[in-house]
Structure formats: C-alpha cells, structure tokens
Coordinates of C-alpha atoms in Angstrom, one line a residue:
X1 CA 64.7 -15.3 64.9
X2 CA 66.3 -15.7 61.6
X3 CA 65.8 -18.0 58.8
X4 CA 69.0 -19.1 59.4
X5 CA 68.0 -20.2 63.2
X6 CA 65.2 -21.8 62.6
X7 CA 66.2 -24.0 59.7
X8 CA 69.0 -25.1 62.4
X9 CA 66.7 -25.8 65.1
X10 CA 64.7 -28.2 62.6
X11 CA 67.8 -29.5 61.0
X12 CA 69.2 -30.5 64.8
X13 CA 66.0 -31.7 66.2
X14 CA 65.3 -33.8 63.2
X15 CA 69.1 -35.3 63.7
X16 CA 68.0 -36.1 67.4
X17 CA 64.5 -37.8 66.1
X18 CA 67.5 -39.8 63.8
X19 CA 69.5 -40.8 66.6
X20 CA 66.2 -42.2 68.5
X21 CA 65.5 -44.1 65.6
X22 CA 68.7 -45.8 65.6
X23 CA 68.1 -46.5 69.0
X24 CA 64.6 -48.3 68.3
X25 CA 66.6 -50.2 65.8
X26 CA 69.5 -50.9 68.1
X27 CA 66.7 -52.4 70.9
X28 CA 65.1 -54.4 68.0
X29 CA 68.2 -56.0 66.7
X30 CA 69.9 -56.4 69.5
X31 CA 66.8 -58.4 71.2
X32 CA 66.2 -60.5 67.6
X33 CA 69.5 -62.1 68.2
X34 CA 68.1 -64.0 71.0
X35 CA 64.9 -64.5 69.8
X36 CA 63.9 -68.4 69.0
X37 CA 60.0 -68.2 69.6
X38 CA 56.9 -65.8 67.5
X39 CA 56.5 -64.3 70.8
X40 CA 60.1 -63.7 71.8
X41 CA 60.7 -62.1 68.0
X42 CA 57.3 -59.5 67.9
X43 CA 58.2 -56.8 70.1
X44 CA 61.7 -56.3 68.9
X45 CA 60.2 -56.1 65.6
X46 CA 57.4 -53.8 66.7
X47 CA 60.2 -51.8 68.0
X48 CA 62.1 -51.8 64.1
X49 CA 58.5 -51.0 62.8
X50 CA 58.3 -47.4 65.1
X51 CA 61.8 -46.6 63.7
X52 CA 60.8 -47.4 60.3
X53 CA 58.1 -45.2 60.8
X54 CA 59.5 -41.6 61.7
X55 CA 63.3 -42.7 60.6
X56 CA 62.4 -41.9 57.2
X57 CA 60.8 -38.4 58.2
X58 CA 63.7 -37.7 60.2
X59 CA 66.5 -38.4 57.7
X60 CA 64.3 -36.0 54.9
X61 CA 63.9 -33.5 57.2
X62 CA 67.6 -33.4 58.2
X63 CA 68.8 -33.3 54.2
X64 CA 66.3 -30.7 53.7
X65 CA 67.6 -28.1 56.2
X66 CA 70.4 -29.0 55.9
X67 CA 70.4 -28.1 52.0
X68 CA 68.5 -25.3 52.7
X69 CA 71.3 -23.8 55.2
X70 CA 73.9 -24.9 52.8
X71 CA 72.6 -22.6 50.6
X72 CA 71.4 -19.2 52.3
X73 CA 73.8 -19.5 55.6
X74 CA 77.1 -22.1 54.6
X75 CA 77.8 -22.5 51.2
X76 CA 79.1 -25.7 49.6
X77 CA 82.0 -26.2 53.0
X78 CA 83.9 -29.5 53.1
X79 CA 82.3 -31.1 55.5
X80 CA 78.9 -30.3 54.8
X81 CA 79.8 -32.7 50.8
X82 CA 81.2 -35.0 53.6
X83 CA 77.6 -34.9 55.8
X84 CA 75.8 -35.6 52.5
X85 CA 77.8 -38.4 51.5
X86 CA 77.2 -39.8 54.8
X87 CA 73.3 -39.0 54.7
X88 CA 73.3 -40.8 51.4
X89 CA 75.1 -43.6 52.7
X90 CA 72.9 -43.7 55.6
X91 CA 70.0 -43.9 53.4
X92 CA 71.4 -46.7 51.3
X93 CA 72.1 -48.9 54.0
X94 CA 68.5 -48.3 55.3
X95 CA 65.8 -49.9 52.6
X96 CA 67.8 -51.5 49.9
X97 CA 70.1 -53.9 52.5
X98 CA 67.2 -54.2 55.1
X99 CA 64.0 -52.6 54.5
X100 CA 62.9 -55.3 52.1
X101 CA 64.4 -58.2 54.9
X102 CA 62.4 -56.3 57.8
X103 CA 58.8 -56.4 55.3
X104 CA 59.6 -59.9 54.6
X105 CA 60.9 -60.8 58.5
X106 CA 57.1 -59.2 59.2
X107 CA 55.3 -61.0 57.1
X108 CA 56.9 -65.0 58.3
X109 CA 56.4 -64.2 61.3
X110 CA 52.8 -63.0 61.0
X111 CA 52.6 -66.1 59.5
X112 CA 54.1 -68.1 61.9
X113 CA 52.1 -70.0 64.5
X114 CA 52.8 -69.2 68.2
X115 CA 56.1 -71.3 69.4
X116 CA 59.3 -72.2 68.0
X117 CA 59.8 -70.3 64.7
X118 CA 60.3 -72.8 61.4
X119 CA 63.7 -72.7 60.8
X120 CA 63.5 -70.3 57.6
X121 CA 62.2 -67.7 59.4
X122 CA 65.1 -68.2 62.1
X123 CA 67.3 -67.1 59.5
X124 CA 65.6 -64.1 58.4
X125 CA 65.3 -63.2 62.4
X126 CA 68.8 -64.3 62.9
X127 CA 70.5 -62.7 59.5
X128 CA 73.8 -61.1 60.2
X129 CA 73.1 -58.3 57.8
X130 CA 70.7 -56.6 60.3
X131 CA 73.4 -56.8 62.6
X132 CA 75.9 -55.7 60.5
X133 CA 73.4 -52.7 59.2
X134 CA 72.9 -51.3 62.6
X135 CA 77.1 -51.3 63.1
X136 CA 77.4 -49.7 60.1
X137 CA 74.7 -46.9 60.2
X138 CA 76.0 -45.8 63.8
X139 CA 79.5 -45.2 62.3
X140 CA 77.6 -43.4 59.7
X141 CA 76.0 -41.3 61.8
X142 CA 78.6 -40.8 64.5
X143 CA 81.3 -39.6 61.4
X144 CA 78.6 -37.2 60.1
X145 CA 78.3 -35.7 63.8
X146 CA 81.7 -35.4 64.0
X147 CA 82.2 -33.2 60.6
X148 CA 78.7 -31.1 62.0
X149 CA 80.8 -30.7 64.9
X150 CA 84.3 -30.5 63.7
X151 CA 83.8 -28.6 60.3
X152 CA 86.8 -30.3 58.5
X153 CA 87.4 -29.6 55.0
X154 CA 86.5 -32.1 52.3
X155 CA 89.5 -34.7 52.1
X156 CA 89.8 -35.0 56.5
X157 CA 85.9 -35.0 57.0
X158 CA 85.4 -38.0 54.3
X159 CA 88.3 -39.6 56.3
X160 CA 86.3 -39.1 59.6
X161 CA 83.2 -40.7 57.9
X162 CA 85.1 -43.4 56.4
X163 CA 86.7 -44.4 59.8
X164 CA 83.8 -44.1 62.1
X165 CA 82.1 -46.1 59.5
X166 CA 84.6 -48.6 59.3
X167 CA 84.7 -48.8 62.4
X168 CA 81.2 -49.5 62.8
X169 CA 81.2 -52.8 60.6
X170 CA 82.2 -56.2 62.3
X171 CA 85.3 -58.3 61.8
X172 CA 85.1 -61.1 60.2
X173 CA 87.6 -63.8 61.3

C-alpha cells in the first residue's frame, strides 16, 4: 500500500466520522426545538456534546490528509482550493456562531432546576442560529462532497459549494 492509499483511507474515513457528527448535531437540534422542560433539553444536548467531541478530531484529520495528498499525490486542483474553502467555512460556522451558545446552553441548563426551563434559557435552547448552523454546515459539507466527487475546476466547484450552501440556509419570509 502506498502513501498515497493510506492518506486516502484516513482522509475518507475521517470525512465519514464528520458526517456522523453532523448527524449527532442534526438529532440534538432537531429534538431542542421541542424541548420546554430540563429533562426534555439534556439528551439532545448530550447528543451535541459527543459531536463536539470527535467533530473537531474529524474535521483536523480530514484537512490534514487532505493537505498531505494535495501535496505528494494532487497538486493544488480546483476543486481541492474549493474543498478547503468549504473546510474553512465549515469550521467557522462550528465554534465562533455556536460553540460558545452550546457551552453557555450547558451551563443554564445545568443550572436549571428540574421542570419548565426559565424563560432565558428557552431562548438559548430555542435560538434560531443553531438551527440555522446545522442547515448551513450540511450544504457545506454536501458541496465539498460534491467537488471530492466531481473534481471541477476552481470557478464551477466554488459555485457547487456556494449553492449547496445556500441552499442549506433557511428563508426568511
């Protein structure tokens, strides 16, 4: 087995560990939008806390192999500029937009007693940017499959990224 190989057997099963990740977060955000009680909001967060837990691993470990095979086995290709952008955008909408909300989310709730949540920490549980984050980082991630899978050059692969990640985000109306 090559280099070569086994970079891309780390760089794709590190992209699958990704996608679970997203799932956790889909589960957990999806289940916090119904959530009114302490009990009814601490496994969907539990389920956020997992992904925040090997996300991170995953998202290094794909840029990492990725940059490695861009450099002994690629070269600098369109679409692989367009997969970083994406990876960086990914990572952007991670902790800055709601890494610090999910620590903070945590922490009220911990703090809650057992029942109806106060109404502040309702609208931490209930803030549309989670929401919004997890649209978002699917389109990311599904327009960065689609250049891995697609190889476009430069100009059509950021146009792929751009409208599965526009995609992703919800109307307003």
């Amino acid at each position: 087995m090559t280099l070569a190989n086994a970079l891309l057997i780390c760089h794709v099963t590190a992209a699958v560990v990704l996608f679970a990740s997203l799932i956790a977060d889909w589960i957990g955000v999806i289940a916090l939008r119904s959530a009114w009680t302490t009990g009814q909001v601490r496994e969907p967060l539990k389920a956020i806390q997992v992904s925040a837990g090997f996300g991170p691993i995953a998202r290094i470990t794909v840029l990492a192999t990725g940059l490695w095979l861009a450099v002994i086995a690629w070269a600098w290709q369109g679409w692989i500029i367009a997969g970083l952008a994406g990876w960086t955008v990914l990572v952007l909408l991670g902790e800055p937009l709601t890494g610090k909300d999910m620590r903070a989310m945590v922490a009220a709730v911990g703090a809650a007693e057992d029942g109806a949540l106060p109404p502040e920490v309702l609208d931490r549980v209930h803030e549309p940017r989670l929401w919004s984050s997890v649209l978002t980082r699917t389109g990311v991630v599904t327009g960065v499959v689609a250049c891995m899978i697609g190889k476009p050059g430069l100009v059509v692969g950021l146009g792929v990224l751009l409208g599965d990640t526009c995609s992703g985000s919800p109307r307003r109306k």
